[in-house]
CSV table of C-alpha atoms and ligand atoms in Angstrom, one decimal:
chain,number,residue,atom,x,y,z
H,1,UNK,CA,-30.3,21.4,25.8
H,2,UNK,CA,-31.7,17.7,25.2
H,3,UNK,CA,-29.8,15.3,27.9
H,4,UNK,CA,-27.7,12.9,25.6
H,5,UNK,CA,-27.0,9.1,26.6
H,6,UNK,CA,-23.9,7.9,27.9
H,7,UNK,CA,-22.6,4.9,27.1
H,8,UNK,CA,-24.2,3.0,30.0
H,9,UNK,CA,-27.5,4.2,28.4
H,10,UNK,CA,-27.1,3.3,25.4
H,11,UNK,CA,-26.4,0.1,26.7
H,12,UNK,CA,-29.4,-0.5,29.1
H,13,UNK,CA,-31.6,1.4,26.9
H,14,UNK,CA,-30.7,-2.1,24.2
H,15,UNK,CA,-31.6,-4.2,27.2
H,16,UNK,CA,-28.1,-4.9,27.1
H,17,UNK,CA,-26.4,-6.1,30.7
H,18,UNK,CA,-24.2,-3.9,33.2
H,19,UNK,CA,-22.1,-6.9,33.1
H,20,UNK,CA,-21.6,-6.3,29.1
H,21,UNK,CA,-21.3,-3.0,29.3
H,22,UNK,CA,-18.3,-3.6,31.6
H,23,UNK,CA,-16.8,-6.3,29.2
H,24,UNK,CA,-17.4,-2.9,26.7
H,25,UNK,CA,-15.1,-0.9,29.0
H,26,UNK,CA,-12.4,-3.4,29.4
H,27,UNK,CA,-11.9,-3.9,25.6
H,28,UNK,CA,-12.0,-0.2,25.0
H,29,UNK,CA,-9.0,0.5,27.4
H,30,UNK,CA,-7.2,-2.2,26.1
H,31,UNK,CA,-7.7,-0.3,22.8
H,32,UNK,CA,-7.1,2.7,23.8
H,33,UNK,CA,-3.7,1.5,24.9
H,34,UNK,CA,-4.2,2.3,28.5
H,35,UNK,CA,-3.2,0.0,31.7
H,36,UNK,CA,-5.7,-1.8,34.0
H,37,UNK,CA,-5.2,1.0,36.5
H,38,UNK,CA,-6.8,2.8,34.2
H,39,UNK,CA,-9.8,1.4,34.0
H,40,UNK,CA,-11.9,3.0,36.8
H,41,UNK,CA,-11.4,6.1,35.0
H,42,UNK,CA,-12.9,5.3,31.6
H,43,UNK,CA,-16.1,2.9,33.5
H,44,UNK,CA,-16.5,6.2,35.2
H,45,UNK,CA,-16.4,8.7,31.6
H,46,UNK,CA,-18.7,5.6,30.1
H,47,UNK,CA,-21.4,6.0,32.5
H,48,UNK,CA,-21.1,9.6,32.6
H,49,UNK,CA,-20.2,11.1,29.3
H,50,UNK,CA,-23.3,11.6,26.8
H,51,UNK,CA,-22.1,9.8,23.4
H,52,UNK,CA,-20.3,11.9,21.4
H,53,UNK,CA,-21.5,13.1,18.3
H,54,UNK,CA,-19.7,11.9,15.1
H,55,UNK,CA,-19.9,13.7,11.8
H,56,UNK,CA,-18.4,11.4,9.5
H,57,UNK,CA,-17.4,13.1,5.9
H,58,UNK,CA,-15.4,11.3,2.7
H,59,UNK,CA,-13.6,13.3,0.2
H,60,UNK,CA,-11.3,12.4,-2.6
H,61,UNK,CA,-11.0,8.7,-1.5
H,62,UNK,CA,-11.8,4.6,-2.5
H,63,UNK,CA,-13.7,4.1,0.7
H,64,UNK,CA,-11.5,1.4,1.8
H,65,UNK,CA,-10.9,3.2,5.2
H,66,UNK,CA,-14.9,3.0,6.3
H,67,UNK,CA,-14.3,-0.3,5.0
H,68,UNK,CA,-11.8,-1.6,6.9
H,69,UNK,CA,-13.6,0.2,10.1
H,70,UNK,CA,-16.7,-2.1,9.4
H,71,UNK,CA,-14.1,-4.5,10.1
H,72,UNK,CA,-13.8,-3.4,13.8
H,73,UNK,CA,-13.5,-7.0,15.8
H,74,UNK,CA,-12.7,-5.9,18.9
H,75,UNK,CA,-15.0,-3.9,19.6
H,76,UNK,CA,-17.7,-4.8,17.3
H,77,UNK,CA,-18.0,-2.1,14.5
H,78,UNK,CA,-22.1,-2.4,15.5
H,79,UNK,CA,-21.1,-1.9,19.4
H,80,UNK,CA,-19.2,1.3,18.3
H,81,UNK,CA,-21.6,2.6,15.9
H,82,UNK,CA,-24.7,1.9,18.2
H,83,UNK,CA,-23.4,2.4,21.7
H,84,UNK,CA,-20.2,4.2,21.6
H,85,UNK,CA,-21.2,7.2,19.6
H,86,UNK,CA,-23.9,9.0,18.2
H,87,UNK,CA,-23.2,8.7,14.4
H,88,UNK,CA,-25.1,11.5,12.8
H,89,UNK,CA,-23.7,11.8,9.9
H,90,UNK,CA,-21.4,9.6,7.7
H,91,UNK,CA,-21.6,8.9,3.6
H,92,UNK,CA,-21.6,5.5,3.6
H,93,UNK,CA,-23.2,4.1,7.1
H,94,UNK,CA,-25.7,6.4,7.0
H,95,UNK,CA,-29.4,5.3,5.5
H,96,UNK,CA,-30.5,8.3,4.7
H,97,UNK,CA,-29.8,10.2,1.0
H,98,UNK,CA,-30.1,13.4,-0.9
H,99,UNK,CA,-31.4,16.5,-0.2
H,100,UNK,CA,-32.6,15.4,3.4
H,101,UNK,CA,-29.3,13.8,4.0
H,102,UNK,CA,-27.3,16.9,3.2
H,103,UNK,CA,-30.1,18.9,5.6
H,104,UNK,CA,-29.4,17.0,7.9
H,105,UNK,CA,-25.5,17.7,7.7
H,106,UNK,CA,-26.1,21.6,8.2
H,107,UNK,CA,-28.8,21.2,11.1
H,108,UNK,CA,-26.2,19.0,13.5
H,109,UNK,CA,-23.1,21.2,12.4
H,110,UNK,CA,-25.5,24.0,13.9
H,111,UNK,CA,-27.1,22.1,16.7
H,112,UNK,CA,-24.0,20.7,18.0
H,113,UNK,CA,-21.3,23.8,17.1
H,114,UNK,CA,-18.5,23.0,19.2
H,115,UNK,CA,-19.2,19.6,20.5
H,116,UNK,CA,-19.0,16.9,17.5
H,117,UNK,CA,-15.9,14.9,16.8
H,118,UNK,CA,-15.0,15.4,12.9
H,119,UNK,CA,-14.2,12.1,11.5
H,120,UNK,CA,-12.5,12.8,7.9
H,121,UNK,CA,-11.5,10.0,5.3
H,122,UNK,CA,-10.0,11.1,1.6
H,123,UNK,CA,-7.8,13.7,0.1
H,124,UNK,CA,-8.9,17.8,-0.4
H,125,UNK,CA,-9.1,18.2,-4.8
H,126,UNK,CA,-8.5,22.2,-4.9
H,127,UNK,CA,-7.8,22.5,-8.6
H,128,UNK,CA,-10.0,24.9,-10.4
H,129,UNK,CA,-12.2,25.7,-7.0
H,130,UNK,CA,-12.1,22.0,-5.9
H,131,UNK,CA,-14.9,20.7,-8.6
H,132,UNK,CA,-12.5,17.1,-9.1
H,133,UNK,CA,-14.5,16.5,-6.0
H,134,UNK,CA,-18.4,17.1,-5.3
H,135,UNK,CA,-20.4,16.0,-2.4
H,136,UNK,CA,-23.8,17.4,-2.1
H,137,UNK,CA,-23.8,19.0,-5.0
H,138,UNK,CA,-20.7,21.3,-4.1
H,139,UNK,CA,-16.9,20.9,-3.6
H,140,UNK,CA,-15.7,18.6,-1.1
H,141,UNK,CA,-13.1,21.7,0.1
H,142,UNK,CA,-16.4,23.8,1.3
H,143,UNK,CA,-18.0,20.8,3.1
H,144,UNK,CA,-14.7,20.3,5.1
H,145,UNK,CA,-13.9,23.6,5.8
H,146,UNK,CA,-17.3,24.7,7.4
H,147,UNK,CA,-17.9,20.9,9.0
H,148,UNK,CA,-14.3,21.4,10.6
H,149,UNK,CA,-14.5,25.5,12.1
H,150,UNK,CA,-17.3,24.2,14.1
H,151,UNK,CA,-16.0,20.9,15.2
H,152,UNK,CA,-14.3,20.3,18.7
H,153,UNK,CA,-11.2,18.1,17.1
H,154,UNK,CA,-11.0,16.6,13.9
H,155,UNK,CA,-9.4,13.0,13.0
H,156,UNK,CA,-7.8,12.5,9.7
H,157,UNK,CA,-8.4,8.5,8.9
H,158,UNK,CA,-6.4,7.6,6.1
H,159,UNK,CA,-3.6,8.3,4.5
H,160,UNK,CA,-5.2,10.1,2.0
H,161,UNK,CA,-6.8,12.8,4.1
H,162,UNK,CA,-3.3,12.4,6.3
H,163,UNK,CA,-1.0,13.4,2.8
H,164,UNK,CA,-3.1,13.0,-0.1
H,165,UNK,CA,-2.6,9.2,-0.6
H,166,UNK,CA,-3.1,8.2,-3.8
H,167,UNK,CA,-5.1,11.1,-5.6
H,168,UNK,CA,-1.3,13.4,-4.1
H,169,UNK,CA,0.5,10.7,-6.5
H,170,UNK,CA,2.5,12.7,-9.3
H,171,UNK,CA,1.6,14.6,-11.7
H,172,UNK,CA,-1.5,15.0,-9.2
H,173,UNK,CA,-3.9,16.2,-12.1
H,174,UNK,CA,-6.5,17.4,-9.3
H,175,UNK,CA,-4.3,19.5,-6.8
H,176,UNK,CA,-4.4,16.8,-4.0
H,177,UNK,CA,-3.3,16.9,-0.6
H,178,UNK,CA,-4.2,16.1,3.2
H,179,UNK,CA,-6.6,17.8,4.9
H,180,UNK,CA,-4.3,19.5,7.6
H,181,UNK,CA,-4.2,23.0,5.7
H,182,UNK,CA,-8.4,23.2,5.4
H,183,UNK,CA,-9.0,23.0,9.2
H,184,UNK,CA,-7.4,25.8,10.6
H,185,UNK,CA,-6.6,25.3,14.5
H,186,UNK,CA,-8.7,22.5,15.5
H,187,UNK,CA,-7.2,20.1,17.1
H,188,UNK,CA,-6.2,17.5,14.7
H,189,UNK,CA,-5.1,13.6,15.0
H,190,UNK,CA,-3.5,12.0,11.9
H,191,UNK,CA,-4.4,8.1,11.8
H,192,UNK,CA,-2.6,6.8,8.6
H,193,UNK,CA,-2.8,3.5,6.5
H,194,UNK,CA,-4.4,3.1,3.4
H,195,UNK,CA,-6.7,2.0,4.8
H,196,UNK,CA,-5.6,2.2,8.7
H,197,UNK,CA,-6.4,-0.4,11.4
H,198,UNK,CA,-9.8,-0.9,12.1
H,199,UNK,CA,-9.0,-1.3,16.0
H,200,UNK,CA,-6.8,2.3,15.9
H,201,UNK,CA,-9.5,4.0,14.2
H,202,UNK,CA,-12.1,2.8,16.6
H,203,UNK,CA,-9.1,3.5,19.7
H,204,UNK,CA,-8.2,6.7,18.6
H,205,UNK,CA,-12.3,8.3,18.2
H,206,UNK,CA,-13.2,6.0,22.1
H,207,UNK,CA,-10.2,8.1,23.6
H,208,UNK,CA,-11.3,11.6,22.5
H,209,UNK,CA,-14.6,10.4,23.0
H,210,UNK,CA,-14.4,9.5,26.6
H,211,UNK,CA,-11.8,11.7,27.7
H,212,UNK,CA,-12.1,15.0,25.7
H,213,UNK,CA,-8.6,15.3,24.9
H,214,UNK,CA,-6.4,13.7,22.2
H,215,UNK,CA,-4.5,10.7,22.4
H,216,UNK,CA,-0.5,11.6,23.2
H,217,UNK,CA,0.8,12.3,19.7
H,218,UNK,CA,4.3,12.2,17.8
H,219,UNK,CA,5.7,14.5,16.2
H,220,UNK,CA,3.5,14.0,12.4
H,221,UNK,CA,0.5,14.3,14.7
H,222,UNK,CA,-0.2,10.5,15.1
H,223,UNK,CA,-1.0,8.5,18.3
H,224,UNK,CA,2.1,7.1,20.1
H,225,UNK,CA,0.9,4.1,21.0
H,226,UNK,CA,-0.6,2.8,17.4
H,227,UNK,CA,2.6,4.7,15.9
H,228,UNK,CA,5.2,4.4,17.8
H,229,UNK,CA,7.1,1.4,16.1
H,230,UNK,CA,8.3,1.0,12.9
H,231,UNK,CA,6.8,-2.5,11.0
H,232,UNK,CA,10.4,-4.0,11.1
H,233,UNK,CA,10.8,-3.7,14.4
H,234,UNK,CA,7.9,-6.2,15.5
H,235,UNK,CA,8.4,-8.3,12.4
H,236,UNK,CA,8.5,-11.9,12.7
H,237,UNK,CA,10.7,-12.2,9.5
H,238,UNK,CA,13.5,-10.4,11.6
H,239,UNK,CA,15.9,-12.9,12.7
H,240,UNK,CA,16.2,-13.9,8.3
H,241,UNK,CA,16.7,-10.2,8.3
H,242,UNK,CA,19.3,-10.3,11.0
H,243,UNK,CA,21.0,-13.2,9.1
H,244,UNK,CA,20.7,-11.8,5.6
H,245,UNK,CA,18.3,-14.4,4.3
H,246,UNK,CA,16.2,-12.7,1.8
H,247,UNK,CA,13.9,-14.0,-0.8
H,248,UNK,CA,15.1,-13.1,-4.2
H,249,UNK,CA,11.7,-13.5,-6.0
H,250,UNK,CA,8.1,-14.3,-4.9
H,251,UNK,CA,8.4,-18.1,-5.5
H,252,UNK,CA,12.3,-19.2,-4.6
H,253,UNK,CA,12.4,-21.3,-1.5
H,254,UNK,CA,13.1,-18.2,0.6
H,255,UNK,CA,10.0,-16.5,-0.2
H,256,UNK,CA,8.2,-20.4,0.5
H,257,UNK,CA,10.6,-20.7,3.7
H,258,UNK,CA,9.2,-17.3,4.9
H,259,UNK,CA,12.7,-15.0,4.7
H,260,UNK,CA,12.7,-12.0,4.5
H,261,UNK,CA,10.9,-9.3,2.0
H,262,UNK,CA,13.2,-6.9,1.9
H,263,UNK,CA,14.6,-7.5,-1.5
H,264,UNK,CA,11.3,-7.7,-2.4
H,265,UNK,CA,10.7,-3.9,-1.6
H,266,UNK,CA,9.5,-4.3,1.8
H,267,UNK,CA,9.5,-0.9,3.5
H,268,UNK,CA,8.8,-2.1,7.0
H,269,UNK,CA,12.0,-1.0,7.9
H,270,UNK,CA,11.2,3.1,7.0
H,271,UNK,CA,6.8,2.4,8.1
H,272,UNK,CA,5.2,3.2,11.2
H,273,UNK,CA,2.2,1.6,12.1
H,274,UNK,CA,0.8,-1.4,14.1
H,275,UNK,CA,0.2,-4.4,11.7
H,276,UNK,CA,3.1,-6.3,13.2
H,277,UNK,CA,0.9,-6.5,16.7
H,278,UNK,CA,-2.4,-5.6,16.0
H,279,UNK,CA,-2.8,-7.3,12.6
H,280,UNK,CA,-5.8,-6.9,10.6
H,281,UNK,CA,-9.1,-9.1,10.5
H,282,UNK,CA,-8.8,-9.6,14.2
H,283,UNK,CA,-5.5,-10.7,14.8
H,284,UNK,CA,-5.7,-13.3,11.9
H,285,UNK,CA,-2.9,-11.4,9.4
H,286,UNK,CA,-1.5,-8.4,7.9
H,287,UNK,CA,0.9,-8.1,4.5
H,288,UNK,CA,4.2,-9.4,5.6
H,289,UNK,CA,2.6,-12.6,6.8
H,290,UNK,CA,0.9,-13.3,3.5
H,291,UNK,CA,3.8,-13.1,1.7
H,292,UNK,CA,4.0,-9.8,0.5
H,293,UNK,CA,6.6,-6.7,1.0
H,294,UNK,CA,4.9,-3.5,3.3
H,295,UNK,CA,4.2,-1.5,0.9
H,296,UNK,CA,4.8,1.7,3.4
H,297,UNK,CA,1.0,2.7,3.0
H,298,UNK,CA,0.7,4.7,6.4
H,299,UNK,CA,3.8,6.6,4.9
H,300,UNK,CA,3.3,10.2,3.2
H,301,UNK,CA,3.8,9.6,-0.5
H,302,UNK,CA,4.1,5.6,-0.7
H,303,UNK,CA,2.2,5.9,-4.0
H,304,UNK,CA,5.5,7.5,-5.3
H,305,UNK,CA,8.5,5.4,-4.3
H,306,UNK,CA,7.6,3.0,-7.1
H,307,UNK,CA,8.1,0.5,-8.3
H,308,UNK,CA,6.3,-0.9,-4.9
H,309,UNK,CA,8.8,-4.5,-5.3
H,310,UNK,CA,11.7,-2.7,-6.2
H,311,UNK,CA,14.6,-2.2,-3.0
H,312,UNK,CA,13.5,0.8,-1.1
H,313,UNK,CA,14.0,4.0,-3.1
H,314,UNK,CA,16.4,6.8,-1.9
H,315,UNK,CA,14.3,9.8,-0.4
H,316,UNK,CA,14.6,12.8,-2.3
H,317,UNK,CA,14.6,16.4,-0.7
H,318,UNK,CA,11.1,17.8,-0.3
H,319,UNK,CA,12.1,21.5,0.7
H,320,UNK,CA,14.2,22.9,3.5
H,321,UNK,CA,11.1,22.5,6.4
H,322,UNK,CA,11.8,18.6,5.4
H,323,UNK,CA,15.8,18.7,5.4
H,324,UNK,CA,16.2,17.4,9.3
H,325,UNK,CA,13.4,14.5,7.7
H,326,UNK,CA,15.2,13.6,5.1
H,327,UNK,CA,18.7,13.2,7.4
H,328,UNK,CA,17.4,11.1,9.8
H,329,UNK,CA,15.9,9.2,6.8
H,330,UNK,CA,19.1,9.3,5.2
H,331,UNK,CA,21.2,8.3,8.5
H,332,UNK,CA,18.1,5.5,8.9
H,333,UNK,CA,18.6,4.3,5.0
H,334,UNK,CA,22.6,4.3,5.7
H,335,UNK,CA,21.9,2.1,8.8
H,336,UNK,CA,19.7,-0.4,7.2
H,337,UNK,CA,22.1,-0.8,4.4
H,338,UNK,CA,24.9,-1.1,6.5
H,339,UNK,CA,23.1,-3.7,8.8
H,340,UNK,CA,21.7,-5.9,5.7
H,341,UNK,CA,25.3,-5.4,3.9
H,342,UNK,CA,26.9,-6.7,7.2
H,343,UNK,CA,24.1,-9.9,7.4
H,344,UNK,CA,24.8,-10.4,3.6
H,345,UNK,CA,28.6,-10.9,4.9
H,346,UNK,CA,27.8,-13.4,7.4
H,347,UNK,CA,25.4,-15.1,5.5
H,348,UNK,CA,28.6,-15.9,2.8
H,349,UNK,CA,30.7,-17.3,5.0
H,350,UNK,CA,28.2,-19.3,6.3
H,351,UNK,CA,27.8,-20.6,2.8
H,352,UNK,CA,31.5,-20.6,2.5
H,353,UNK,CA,32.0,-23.1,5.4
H,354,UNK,CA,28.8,-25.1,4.1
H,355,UNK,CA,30.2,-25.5,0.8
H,356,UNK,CA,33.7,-26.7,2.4
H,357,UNK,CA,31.9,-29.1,4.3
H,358,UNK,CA,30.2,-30.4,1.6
H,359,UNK,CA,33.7,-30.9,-0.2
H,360,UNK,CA,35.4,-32.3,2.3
H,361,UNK,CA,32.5,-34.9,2.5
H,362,UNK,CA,32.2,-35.9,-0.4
H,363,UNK,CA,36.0,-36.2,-0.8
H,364,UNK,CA,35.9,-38.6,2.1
H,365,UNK,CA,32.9,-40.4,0.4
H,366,UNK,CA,35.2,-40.7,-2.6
H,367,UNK,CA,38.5,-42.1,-0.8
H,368,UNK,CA,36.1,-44.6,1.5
H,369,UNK,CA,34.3,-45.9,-1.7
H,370,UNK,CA,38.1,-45.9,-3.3
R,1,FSX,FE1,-7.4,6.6,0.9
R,1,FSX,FE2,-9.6,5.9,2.5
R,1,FSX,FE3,-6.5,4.3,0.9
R,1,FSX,FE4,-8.9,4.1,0.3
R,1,FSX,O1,-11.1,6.6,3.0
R,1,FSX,S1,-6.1,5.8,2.5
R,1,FSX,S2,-7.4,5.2,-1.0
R,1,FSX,S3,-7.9,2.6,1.6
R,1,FSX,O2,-10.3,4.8,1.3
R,1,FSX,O3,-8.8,7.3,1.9
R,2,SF4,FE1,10.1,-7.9,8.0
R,2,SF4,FE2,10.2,-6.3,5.9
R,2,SF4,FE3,11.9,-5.9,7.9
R,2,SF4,FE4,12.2,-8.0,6.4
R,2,SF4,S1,12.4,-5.9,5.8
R,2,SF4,S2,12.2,-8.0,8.6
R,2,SF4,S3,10.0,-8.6,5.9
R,2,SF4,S4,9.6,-5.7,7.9
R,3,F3S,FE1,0.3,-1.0,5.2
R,3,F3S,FE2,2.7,-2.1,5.6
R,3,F3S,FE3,0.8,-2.4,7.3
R,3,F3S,S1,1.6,-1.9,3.7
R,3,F3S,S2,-1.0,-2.5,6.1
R,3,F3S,S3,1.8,-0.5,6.8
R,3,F3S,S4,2.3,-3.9,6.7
């Protein structure tokens, strides 16, 4: 077998320094969520480790997710592509088209069986045999399932290809869903967000990458560390929260002092994801900072608890497998309403004693001016 580059490499082979290929290293562990100790470790898989090999495919999907992955600030979307990993395939980076394209596809699914990482974006259509979405010249459904038996682990980018996203949105005219039932046993990762955060996507495909293995994962399949928090929790609009000071519409002076979105039909309180630390376009912002509600889109079926500005929707049961879900959602809902009912308390007696003031003032005002 042909010896592949590492890494290092890749990186000398550009006439690029050691010295940058160790600044390389130290972003990527920051990204990958791992401490400094750490670091030794993923210099030594860098110089090491042959790229891996990337198949990249899109299904039922608005291509915001490779989108939002050009994006990639830190590191560079150009340093992954051209020294992280060996893209060979991918339907919108790649140059190459048609029939050659598609040849191509079949000759590295064979020539690297086993080895490549399966990078997925977009929903699976399967009504009437999967034709609501071609690629190649056949269904979407038969590209996946063949790219995926031979892959070594398979990353669902997206929230479509996580739960359908937006194509899964009732009455779901194509038979829409995540990918998770087309790639039998491989080992999967489940990176949500419509689209998701160019940094996770790049963190997530460095640590199987460089260390073989997946990322530690919750419960829904997602990595801990990118999904371990809910958007509320790191929110900067908290403390209004805390004090039940919520913007009634999108231009009182609450929503121009910065309060709170909840009213608003901000969902951070029921989202996991990392916009609330990572932020998007390097840092600069993510929704809740421009001014408008989380819209929940790392969340299984967001596209359905509409209207998006309308007070976060009850859940409704989805099936017995979902009934412990839908409790602890339930319990979680019951908190929040409790907490913001209790904050709506304070905040009136706050106003109470402000207005009191404000009478007795101006009753003093009165009697001093006679
Ligand atoms: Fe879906 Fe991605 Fe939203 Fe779009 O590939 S998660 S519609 S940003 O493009 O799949
Ligand atoms: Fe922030 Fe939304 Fe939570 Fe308010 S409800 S604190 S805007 S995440
Ligand atoms: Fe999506 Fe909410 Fe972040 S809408 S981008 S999860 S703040």
């Amino acid at each position: 077998m042909e010896k592949r580059d590492s890494m290092l490499d890749a990186y000398l082979r550009k006439g690029l320094s050691r010295r940058s290929f160790l600044k390389g290293c130290v972003a990527l562990t920051t990204l990958m969520g791992l401490s400094t100790d750490m670091l030794d470790k993923v210099v030594e898989a860098a110089e090491t480790k042959p790229l891996p090999v990337v198949v990249w495919i899109h299904g039922h999907e608005c291509t915001g997710c490779d989108e939002s992955f050009i994006r990639s600030g830190a590191p560079m979307t150009s340093d992954v592509v051209l020294n992280t990993i060996a893209l060979e395939y991918d339907h919108l980076l790649s140059a190459a088209s048609g029939e050659p394209f598609e040849h191509h596809l079949e000759e590295t699914i064979k020539k690297y069986d086993g080895q490549y990482i399966l990078a997925v974006e977009g929903a699976v259509a399967t009504r009437d045999s999967g034709v609501f979405c071609m690629s190649g010249g056949r269904p979407f459904i038969k590209t996946l399932q063949e790219a995926a038996a031979h892959a070594m682990a398979v990353v669902a980018y997206g929230t479509c290809a996580t739960a359908g996203g937006i194509q899964a949105a009732q009455p779901n005219p194509t038979g829409s869903s995540g990918i998770s039932y087309f790639v039998g046993t491989k080992p999967l990762v489940n990176v949500p967000g419509c689209p998701p955060i160019p940094e996770v996507m790049t963190g997530v495909l460095m640590h199987l990458a460089l260390f073989g293995t997946l990322p530690p994962l919750d419960n829904e399949g997602r990595p801990r560390q990118f999904y371990g928090n809910r958007i509320h929790d790191t929110c900067y609009r908290r403390p209004f929260f805390d004090a039940g000071m919520f913007a009634e519409t999108f231009d009182d002076k609450g929503a121009k002092a910065g309060w709170c979105l909840y009213k608003l039909g901000c969902r951070g309180p029921q989202t996991y994801n990392s916009c609330g630390n990572i932020r998007w376009f390097q840092g600069m912002s993510y929704p809740v900072q421009s001014g408008a509600p989380c819209i929940g889109c790392s969340e299984a079926n967001f596209w359905d608890n509409a209207p998006l500005t309308d007070r976060m929707p009850d859940y409704a049961p989805i099936g017995d497998v979902d009934k412990i879900g839908v409790m602890v959602a339930g319990g979680m809902l019951a908190g929040i309403a409790g907490h913001a009912a209790v904050s709506v308390v304070q905040k009136m007696k706050r106003d109470a004693i402000a207005e009191q003031e404000e009478a007795e003032k101006k009753a003093f005002e009165e009697r001093r001016d006679g």
